[in-house]
mmCIF file of C-alpha atoms in Angstrom:
data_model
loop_
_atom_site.group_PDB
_atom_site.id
_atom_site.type_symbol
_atom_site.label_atom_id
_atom_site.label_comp_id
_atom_site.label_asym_id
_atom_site.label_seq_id
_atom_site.Cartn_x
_atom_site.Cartn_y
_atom_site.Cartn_z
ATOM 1 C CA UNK A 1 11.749 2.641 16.759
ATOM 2 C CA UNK A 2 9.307 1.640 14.176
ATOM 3 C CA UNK A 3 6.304 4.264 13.309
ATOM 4 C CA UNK A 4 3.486 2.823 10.499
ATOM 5 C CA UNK A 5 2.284 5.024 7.993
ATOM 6 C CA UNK A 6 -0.933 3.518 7.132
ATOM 7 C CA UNK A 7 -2.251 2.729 3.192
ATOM 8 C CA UNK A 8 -5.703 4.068 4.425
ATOM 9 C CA UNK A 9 -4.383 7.183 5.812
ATOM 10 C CA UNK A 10 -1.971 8.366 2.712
ATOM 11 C CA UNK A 11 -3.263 11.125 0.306
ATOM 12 C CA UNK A 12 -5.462 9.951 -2.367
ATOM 13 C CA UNK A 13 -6.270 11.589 -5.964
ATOM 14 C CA UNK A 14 -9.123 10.149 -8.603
ATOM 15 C CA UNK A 15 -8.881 11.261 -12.351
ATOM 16 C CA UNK A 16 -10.637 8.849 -13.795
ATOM 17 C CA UNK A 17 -7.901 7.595 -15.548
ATOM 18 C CA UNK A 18 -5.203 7.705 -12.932
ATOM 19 C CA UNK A 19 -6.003 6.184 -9.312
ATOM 20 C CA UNK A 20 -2.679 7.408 -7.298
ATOM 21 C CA UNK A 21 -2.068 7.024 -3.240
ATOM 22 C CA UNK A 22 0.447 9.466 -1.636
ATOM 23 C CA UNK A 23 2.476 8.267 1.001
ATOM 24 C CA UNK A 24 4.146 11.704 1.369
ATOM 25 C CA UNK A 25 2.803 15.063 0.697
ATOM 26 C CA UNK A 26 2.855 15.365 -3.214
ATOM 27 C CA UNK A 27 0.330 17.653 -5.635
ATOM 28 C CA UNK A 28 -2.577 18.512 -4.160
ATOM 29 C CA UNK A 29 -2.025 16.599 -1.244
ATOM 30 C CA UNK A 30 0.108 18.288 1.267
ATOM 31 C CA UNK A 31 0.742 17.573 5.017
ATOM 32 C CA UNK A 32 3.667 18.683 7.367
ATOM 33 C CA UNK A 33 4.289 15.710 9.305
ATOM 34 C CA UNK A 34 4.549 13.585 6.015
ATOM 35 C CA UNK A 35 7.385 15.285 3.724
ATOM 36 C CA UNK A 36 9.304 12.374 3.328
ATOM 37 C CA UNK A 37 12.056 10.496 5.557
ATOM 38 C CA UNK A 38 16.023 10.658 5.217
ATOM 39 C CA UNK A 39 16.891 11.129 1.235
ATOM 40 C CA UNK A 40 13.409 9.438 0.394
ATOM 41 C CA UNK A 41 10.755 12.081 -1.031
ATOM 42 C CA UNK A 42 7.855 10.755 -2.630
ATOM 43 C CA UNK A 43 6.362 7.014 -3.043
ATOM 44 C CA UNK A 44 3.132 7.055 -5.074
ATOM 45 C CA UNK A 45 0.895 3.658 -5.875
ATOM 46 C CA UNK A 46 -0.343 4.472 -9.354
ATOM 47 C CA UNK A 47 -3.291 2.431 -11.093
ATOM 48 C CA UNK A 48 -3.421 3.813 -14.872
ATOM 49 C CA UNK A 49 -6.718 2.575 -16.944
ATOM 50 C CA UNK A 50 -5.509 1.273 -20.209
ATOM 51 C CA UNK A 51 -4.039 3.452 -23.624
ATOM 52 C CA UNK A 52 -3.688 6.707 -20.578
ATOM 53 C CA UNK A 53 -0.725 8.204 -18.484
ATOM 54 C CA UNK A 54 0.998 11.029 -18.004
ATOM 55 C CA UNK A 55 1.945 13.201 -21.092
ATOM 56 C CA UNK A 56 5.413 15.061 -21.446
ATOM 57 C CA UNK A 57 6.784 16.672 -18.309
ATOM 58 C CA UNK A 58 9.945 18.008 -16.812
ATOM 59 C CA UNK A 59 12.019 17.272 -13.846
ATOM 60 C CA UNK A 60 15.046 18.540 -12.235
ATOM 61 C CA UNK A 61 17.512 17.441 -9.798
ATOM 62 C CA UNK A 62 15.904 14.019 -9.022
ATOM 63 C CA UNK A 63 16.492 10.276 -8.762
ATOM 64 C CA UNK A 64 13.150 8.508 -10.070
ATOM 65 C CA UNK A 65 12.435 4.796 -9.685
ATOM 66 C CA UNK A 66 9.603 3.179 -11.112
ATOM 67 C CA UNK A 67 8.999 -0.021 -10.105
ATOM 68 C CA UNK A 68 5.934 -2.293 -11.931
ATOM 69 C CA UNK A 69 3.655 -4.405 -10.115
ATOM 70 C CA UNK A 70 0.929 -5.508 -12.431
ATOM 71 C CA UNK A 71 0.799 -4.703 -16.443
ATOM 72 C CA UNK A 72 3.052 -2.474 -18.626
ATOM 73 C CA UNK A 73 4.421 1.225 -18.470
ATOM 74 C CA UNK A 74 5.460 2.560 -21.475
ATOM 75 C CA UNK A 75 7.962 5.222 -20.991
ATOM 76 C CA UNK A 76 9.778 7.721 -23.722
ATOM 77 C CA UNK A 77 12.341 10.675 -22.620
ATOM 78 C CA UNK A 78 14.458 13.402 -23.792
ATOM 79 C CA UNK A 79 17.221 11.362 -23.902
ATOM 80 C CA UNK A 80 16.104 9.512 -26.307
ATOM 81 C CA UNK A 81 15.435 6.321 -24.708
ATOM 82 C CA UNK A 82 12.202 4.396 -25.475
ATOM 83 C CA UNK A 83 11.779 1.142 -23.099
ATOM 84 C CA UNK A 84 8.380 -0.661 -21.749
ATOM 85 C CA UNK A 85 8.482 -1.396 -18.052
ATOM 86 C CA UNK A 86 7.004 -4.722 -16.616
ATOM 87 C CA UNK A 87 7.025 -6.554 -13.593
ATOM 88 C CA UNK A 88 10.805 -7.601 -12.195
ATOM 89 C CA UNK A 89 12.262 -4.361 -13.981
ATOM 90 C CA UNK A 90 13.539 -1.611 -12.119
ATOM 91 C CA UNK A 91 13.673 1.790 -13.802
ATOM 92 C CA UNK A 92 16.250 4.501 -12.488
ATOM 93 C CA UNK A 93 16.179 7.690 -14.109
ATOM 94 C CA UNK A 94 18.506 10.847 -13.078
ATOM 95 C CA UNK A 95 16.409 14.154 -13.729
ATOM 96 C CA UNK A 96 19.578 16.364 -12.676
ATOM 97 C CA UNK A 97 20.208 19.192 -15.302
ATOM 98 C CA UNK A 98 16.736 18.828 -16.354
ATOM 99 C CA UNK A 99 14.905 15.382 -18.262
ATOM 100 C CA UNK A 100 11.547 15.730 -19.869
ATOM 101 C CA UNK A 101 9.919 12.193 -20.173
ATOM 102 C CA UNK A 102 6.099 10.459 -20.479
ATOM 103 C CA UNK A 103 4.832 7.509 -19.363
ATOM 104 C CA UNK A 104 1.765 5.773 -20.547
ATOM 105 C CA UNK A 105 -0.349 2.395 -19.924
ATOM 106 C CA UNK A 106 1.145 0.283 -23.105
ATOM 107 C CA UNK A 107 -1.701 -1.989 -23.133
ATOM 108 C CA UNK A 108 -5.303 -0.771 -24.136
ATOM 109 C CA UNK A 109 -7.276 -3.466 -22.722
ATOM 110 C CA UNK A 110 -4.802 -3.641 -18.720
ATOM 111 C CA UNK A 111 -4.495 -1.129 -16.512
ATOM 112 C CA UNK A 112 -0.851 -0.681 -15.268
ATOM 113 C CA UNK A 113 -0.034 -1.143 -11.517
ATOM 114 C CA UNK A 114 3.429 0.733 -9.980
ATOM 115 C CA UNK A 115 5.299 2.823 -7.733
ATOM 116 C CA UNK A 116 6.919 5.946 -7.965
ATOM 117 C CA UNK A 117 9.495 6.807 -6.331
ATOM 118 C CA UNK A 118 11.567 10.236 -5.884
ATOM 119 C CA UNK A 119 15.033 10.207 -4.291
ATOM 120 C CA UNK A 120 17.150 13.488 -3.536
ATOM 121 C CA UNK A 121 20.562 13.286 -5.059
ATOM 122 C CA UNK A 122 23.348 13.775 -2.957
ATOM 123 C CA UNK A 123 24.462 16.277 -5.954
ATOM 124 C CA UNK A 124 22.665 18.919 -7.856
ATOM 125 C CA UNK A 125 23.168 19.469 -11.026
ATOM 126 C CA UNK A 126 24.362 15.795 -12.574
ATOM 127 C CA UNK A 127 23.861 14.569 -15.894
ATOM 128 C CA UNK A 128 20.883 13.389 -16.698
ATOM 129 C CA UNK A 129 20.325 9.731 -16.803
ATOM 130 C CA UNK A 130 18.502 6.259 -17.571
ATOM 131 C CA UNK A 131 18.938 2.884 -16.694
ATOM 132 C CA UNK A 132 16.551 -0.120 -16.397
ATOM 133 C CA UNK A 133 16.976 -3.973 -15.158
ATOM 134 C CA UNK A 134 15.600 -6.966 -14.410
ATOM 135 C CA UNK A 135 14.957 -9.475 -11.839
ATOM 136 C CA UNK A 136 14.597 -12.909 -12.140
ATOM 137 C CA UNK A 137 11.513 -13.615 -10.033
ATOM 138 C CA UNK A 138 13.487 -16.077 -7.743
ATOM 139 C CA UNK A 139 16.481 -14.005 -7.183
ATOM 140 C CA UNK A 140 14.055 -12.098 -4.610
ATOM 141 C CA UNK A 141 12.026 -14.991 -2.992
ATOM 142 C CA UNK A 142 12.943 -15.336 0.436
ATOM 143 C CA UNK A 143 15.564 -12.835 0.300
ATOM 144 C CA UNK A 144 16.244 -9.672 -0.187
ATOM 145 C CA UNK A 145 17.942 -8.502 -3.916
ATOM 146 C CA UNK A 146 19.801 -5.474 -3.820
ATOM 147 C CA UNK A 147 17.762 -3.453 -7.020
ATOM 148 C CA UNK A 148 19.385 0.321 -6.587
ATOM 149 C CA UNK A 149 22.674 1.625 -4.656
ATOM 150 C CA UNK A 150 25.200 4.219 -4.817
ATOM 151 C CA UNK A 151 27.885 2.347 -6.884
ATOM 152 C CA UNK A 152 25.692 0.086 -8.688
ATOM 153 C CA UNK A 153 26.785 -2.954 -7.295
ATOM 154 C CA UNK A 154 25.072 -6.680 -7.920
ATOM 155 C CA UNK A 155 23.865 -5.694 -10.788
ATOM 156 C CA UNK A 156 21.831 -2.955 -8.950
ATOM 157 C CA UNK A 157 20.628 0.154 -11.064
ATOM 158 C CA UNK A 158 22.565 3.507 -9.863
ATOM 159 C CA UNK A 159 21.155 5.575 -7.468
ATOM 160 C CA UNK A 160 22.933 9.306 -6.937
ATOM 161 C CA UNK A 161 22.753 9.136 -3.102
ATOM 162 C CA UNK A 162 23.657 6.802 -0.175
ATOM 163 C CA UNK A 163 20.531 4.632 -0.592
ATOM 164 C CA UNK A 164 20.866 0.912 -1.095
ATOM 165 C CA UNK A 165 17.193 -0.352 -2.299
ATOM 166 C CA UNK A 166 16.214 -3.879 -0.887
ATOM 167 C CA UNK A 167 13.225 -6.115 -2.876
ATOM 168 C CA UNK A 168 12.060 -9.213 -1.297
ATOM 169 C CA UNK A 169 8.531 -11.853 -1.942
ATOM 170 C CA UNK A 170 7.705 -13.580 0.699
ATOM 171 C CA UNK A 171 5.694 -16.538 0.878
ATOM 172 C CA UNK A 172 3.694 -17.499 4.353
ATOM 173 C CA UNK A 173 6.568 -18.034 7.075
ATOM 174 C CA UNK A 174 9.106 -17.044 4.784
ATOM 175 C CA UNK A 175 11.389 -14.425 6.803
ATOM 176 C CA UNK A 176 14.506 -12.509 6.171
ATOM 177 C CA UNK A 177 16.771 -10.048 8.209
ATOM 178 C CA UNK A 178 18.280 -7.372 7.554
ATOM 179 C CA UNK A 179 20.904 -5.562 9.408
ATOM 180 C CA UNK A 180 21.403 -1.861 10.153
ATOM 181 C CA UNK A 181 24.457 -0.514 10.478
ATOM 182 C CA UNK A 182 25.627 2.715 12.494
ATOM 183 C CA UNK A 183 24.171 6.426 11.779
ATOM 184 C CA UNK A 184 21.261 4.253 8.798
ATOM 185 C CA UNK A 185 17.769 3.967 9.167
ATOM 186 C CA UNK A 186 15.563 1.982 6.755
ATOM 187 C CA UNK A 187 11.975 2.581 5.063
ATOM 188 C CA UNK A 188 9.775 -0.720 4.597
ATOM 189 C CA UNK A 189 7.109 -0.412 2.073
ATOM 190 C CA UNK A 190 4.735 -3.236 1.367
ATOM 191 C CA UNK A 191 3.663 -3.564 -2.385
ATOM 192 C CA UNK A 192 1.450 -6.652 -2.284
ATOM 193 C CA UNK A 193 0.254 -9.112 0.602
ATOM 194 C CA UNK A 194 0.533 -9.192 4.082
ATOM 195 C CA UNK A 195 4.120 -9.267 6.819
ATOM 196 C CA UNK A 196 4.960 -9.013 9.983
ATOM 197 C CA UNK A 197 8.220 -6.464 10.750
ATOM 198 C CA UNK A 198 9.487 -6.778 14.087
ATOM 199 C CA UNK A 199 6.316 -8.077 15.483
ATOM 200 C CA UNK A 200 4.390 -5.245 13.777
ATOM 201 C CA UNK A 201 1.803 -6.251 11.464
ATOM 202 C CA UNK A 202 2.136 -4.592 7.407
ATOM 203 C CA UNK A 203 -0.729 -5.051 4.400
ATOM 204 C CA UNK A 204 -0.720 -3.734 1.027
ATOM 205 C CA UNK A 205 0.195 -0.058 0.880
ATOM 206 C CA UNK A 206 1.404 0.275 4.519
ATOM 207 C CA UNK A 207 5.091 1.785 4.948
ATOM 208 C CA UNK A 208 7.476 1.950 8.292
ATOM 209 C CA UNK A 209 9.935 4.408 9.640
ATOM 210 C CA UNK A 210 12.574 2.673 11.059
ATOM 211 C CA UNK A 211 14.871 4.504 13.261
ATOM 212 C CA UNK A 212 17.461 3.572 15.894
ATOM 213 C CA UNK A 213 17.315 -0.138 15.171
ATOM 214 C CA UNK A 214 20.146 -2.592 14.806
ATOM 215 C CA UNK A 215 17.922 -5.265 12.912
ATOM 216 C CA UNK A 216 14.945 -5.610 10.599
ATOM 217 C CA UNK A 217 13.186 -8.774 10.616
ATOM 218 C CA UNK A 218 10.527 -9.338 8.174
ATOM 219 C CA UNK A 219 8.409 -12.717 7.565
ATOM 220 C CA UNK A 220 5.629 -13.824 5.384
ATOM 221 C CA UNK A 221 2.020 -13.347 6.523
ATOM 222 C CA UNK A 222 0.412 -14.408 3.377
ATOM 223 C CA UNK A 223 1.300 -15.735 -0.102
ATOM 224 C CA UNK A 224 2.539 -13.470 -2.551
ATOM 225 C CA UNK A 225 3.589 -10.690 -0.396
ATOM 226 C CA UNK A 226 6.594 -8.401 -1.487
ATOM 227 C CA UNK A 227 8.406 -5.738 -0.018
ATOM 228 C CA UNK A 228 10.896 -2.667 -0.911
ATOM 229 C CA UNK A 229 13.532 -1.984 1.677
ATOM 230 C CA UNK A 230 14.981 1.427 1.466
ATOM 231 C CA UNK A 231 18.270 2.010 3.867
ATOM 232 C CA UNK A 232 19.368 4.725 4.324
ATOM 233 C CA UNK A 233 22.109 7.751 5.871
ATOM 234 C CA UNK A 234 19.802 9.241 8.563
#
């Protein structure tokens, strides 16, 4: 079964500044039948104007992936690590115990385009921690890179939980599959362009449910698309 959540019917807030869409209930926006799916809890699209962002906060007993379309996220932490985010890096950081971090636009004349996304460990109560990569820009054309999973492996960044974290681009006609196994489902979200999953048609800012499925087929409906595939433990 495949259910579409929409771009146009997420949850939406306007600062100004910050231009976020919700694609499950987060802040102000809150809605029962959207709370997340599986271990995934929160995917936000974030647009921040240039020099702005979000000043020191706290977290607690989450994983956090941030993962850079367009521009440059400049982000600091209690840990002590400093790094600048781009497009191709994925960011993983463990709240657990507690983490307090900021992230700000490091360009003032570019607004920074990205997504971020909360995980719920399989463990309260970890060490906090940070880790960042990159990826080559043709390790994910017309296939799927493994970016995050539970033991790291590929190269991945760590994720505290049975999630293994798929990217793909996709150029027109370009397709890939990927298999299901037993007891998993899977999350598509589409970060740029235009595919076609199982027949079902996906723009910028749409997501899927996918439940009870033994295989996910995705192809290119337009240049420059790209795609996260999160799969999942039911």
């Amino acid at each position: 079964m495949i259910t579409v959540r929409p771009a146009n019917e997420r949850g939406a807030a306007n600062f100004g500044w910050l231009d976020s869409h919700h694609t499950f209930s987060f802040g102000n926006y809150y809605d029962p039948k959207h709370m997340g799916f599986a271990s995934l809890r929160v995917i936000n699209e974030d647009k921040v104007t240039p020099s702005q962002g979000f000043g020191t906060h706290g977290h607690r007993d989450m994983e956090i992936i941030t993962y850079v379309l367009d521009g440059a996220l400049e982000h600091k932490d209690s840990l002590g690590t400093g790094s600048v985010i781009r497009p191709g890096d994925v960011q993983r950081m463990s709240a657990g115990t507690g983490i307090r971090h900021s992230e700000f636009n490091a360009s003032d004349s570019n607004p920074v385009h990205f997504l971020q996304i909360w995980i719920l460990p399989e463990t309260e109560g970890i060490a906090p921690g940070y880790e960042q990569i990159s990826i080559a820009p043709e390790a994910k054309q017309g296939q799927l890179r493994l970016v995050g999973s539970r033991d790291g492996r590929d190269g991945s960044v760590t994720i505290h939980q049975d999630v293994s974290l798929y990217a793909t681009a996709l150029g027109e006609g370009d397709r890939v599959e990927h298999t299901l196994a037993s007891g998993r489902v899977a999350w598509v979200q589409v970060t740029r362009g235009a595919v076609s999953l199982n027949g079902h048609a996906l723009t910028a800012g749409d997501g899927a449910a996918v439940s009870d499925l033994d295989t996910l087929n995705l192809t290119g409906a337009a240049d420059e698309a790209e795609v996260l595939v999160f799969d999942m433990a039911a």
